[in-house]
CSV table of C-alpha atoms in Angstrom, one decimal:
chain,number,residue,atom,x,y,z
A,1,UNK,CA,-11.5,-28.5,1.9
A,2,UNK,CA,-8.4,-26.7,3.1
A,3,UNK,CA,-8.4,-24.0,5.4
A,4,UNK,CA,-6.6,-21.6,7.0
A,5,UNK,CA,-6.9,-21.9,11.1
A,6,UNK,CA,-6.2,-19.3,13.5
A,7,UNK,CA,-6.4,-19.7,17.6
A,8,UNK,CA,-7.5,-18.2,19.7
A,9,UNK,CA,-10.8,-17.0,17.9
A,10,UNK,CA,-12.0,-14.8,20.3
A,11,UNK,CA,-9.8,-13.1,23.4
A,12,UNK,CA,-10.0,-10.9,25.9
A,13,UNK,CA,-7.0,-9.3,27.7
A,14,UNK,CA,-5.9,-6.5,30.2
A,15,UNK,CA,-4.1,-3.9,29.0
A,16,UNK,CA,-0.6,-4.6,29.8
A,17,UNK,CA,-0.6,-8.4,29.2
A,18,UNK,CA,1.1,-10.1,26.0
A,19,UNK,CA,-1.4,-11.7,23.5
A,20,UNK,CA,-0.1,-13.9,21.2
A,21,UNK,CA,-1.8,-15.2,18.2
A,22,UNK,CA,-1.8,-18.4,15.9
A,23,UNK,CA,-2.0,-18.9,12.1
A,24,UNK,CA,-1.6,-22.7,10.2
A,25,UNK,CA,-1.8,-21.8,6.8
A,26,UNK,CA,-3.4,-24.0,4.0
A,27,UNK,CA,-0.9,-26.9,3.6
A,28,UNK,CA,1.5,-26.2,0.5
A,29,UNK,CA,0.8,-22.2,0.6
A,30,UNK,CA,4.3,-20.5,1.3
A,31,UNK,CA,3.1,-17.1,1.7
A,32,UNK,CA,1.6,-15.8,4.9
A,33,UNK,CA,0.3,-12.4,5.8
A,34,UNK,CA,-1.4,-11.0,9.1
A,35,UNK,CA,-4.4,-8.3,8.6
A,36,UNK,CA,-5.9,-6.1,10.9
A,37,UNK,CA,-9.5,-5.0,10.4
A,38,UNK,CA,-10.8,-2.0,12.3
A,39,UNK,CA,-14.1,0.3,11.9
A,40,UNK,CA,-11.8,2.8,11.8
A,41,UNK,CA,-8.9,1.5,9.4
A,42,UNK,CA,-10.7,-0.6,7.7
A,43,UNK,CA,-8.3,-4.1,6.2
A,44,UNK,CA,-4.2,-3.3,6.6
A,45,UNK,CA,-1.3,-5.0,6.2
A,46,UNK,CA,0.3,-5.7,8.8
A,47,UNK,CA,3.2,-8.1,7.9
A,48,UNK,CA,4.2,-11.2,5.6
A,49,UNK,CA,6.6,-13.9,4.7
A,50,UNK,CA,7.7,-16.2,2.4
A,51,UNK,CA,9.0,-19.3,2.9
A,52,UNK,CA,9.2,-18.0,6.6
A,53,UNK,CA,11.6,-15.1,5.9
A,54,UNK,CA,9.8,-11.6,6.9
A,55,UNK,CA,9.0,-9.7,3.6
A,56,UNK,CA,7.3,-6.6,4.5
A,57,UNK,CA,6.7,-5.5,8.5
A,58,UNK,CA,6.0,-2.1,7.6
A,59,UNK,CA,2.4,-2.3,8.3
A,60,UNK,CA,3.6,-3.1,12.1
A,61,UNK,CA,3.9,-1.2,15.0
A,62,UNK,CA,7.4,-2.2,15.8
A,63,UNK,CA,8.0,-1.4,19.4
A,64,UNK,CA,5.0,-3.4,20.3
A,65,UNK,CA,4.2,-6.0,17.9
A,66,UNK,CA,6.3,-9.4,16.4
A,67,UNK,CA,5.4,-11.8,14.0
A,68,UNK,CA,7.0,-14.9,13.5
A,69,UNK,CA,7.0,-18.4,11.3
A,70,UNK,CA,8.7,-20.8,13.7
A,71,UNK,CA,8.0,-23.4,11.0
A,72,UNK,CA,6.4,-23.6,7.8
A,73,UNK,CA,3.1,-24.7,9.4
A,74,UNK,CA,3.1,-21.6,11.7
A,75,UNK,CA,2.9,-18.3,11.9
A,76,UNK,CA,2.5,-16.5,15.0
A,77,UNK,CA,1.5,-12.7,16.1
A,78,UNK,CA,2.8,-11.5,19.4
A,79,UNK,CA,1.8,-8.2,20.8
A,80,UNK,CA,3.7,-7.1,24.1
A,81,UNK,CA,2.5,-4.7,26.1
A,82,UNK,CA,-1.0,-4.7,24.4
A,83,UNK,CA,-3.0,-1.6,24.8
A,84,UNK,CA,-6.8,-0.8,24.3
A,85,UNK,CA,-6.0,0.5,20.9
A,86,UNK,CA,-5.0,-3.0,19.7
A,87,UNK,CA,-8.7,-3.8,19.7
A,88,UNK,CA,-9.5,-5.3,16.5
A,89,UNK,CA,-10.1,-8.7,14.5
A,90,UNK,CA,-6.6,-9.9,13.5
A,91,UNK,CA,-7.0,-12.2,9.9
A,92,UNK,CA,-4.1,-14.5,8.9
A,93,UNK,CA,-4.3,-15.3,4.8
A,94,UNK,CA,-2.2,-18.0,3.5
A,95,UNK,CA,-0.8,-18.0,-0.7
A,96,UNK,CA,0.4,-20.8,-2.7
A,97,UNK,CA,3.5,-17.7,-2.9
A,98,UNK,CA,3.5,-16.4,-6.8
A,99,UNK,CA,3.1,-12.7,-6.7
A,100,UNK,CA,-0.2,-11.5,-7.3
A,101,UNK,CA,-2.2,-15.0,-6.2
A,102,UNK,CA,-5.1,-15.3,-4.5
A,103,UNK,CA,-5.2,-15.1,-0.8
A,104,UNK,CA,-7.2,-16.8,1.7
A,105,UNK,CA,-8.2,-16.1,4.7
A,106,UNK,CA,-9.1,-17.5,8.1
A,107,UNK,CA,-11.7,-16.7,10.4
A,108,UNK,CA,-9.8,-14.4,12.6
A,109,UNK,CA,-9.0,-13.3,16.0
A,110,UNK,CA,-11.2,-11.3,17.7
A,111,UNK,CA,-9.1,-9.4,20.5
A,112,UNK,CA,-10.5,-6.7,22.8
A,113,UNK,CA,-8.0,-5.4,24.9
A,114,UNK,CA,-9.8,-3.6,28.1
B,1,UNK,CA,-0.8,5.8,-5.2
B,2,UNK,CA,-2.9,3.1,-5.2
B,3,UNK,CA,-6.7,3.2,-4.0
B,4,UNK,CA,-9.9,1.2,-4.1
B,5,UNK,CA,-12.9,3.0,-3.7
B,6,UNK,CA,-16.4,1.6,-3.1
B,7,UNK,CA,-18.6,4.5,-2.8
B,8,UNK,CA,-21.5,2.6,-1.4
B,9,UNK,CA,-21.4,2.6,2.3
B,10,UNK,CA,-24.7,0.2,2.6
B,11,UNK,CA,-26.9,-0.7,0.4
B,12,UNK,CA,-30.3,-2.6,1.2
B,13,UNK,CA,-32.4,-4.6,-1.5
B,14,UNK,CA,-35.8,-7.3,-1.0
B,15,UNK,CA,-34.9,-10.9,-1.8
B,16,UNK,CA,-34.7,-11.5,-5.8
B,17,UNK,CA,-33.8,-7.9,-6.6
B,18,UNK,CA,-30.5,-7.3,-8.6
B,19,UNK,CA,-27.9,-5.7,-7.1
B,20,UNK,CA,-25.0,-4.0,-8.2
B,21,UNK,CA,-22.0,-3.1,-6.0
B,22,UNK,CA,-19.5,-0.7,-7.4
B,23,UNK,CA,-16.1,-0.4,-7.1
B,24,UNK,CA,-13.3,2.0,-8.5
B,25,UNK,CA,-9.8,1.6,-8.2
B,26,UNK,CA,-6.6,3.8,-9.5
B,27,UNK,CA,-3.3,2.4,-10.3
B,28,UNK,CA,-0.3,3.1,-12.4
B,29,UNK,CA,0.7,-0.4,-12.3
B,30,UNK,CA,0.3,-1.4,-16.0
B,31,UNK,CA,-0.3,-5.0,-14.6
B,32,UNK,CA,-2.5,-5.4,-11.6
B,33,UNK,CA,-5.1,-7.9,-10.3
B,34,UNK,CA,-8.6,-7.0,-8.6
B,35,UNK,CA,-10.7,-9.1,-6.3
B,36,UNK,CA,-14.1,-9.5,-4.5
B,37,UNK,CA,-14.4,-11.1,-1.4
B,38,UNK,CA,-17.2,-11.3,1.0
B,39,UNK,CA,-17.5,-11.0,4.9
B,40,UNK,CA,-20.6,-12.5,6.1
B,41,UNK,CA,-21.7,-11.7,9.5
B,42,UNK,CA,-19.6,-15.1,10.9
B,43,UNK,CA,-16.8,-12.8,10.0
B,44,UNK,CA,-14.4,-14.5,7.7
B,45,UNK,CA,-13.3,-13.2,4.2
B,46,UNK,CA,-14.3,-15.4,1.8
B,47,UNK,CA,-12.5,-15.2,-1.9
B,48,UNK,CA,-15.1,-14.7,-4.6
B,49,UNK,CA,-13.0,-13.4,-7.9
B,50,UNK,CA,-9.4,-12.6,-9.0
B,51,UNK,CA,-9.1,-11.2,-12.1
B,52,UNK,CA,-6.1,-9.6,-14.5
B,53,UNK,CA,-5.9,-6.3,-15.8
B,54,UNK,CA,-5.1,-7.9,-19.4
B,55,UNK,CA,-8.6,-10.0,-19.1
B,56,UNK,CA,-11.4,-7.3,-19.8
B,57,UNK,CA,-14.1,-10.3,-20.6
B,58,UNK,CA,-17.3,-10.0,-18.0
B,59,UNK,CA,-17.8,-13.2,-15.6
B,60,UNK,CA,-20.5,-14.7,-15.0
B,61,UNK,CA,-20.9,-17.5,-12.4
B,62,UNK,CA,-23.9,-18.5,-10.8
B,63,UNK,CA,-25.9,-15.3,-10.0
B,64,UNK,CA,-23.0,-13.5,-9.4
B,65,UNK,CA,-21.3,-11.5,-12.6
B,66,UNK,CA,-18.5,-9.3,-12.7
B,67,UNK,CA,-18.1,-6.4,-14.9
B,68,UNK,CA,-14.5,-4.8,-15.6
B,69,UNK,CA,-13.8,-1.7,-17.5
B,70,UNK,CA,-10.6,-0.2,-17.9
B,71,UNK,CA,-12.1,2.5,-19.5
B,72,UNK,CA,-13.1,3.7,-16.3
B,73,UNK,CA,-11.1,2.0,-13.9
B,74,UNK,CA,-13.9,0.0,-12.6
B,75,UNK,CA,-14.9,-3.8,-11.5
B,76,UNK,CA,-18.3,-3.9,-10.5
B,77,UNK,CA,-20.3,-7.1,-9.1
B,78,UNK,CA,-23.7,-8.0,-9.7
B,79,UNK,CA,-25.9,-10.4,-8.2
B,80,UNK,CA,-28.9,-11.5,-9.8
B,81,UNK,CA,-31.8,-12.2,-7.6
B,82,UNK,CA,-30.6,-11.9,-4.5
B,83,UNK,CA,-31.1,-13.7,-1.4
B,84,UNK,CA,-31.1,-13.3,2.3
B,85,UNK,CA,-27.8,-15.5,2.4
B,86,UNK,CA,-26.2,-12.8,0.7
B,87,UNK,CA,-26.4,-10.3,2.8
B,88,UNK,CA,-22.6,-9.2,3.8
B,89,UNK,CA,-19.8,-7.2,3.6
B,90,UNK,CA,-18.2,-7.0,-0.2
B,91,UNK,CA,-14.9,-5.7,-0.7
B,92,UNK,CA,-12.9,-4.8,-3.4
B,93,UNK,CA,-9.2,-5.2,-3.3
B,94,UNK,CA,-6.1,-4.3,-5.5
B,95,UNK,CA,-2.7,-5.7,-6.1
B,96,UNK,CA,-0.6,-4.3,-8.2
B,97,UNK,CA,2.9,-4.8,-9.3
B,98,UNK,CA,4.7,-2.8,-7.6
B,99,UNK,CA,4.1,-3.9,-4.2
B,100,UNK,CA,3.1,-7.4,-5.6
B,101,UNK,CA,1.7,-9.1,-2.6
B,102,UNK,CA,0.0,-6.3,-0.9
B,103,UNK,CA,-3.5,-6.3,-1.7
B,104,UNK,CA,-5.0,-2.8,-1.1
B,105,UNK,CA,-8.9,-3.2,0.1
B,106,UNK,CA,-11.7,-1.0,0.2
B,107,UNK,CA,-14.1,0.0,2.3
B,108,UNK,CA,-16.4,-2.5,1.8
B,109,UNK,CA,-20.1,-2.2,1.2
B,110,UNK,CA,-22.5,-3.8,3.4
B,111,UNK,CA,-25.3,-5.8,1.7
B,112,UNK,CA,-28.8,-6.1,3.5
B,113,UNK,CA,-31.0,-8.7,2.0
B,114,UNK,CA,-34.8,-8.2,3.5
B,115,UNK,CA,-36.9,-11.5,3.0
């Protein structure tokens, strides 16, 4: 059953530090997106790719944040200087890349930033 | 604009009731696709339904059915004697063709089966 897997799962962090985070999208899926899921905010966007090329970063605090797809079996989410605010459970969903398709999701990281 | 609405913050039910979680949405996307997914309390989304805006015919699979009307913009999940397992968060989510990947999410409503 193909998944999409995300590290760490859970992380803890001073403000200040750099987090970064990890996506391996299902196997075949060329489409890669990063969520963020507050109380607050509820599910955004916050960036995705296809075939590794950045799409759509508009969800993205730019001055802080960076996502990356080093390779097609990676996608990575850096934040640098994080900040308490960046508290929230961080979801990577992979597509099999037509428009419109189904995405799925992994299990998320769970980042609390004191 | 695009917007999904599900007006129902919470709702709590006793095991083998029906429930029926709404959801509303508003495009202008003559094309569009609408999906359910669920968020039990381990946290991850889990894809339940994708469906077109050209495919009005109701779904049924298992004891969950899905009911979409374009009449009034809605595409509402039922599930038919309910049990403790599925007590989660249900959200509805948009994507229309416009911004053809972006899939715009609700609120959620949060689903409390009681044994």
């Amino acid at each position: 059953d193909a998944r999409v897997t995300q590290t760490p799962r859970d992380k803890v962090t001073e403000m200040g530090q750099e987090v970064t985070m990890r996506c391996q999208p299902i196997l075949g899926h060329n489409t890669v997106f990063w969520y963020r899921q507050t109380m607050m905010q509820g599910l955004e966007l916050l960036a995705y790719f296809r075939n590794r090329a950045p799409l759509d970063d508009s969800g993205m605090p730019k001055d802080r944040f960076s996502a990356e797809m080093p390779d097609a079996t990676l996608a990575t989410l850096k934040i640098q200087p994080s900040e308490p605010r960046d508290s929230a459970v961080y979801f990577c969903a992979s597509g099999p890349g037509q428009p419109q398709e189904t995405q799925y999701f992994g299990p998320g990281t769970r980042l609390l930033v004191l | 604009a695009q917007k999904v609405t599900q007006a129902q913050t919470e709702i709590s039910v006793v095991e083998k009731e029906d429930v029926t979680l709404d959801c509303v949405y508003e495009t202008r996307d003559t094309t569009y696709y609408l999906f359910w997914y669920k968020q039990p309390p381990s946290g991850e989304l889990v894809f339940l339904i994708r469906r077109n805006s050209f495919d009005e015919q109701n779904e049924i699979s298992g004891r969950y059915s899905w009911n979409f009307q374009k009449s009034t913009s809605s595409f509402n999940f039922t599930i038919t004697a309910s049990q403790v397992v599925d007590s989660a968060v249900y959200f509805c989510a948009l994507s229309g063709s416009y911004n053809t990947d972006k899939l715009i999410f609700g609120t959620g409503t949060r689903l409390q089966v009681f044994p």
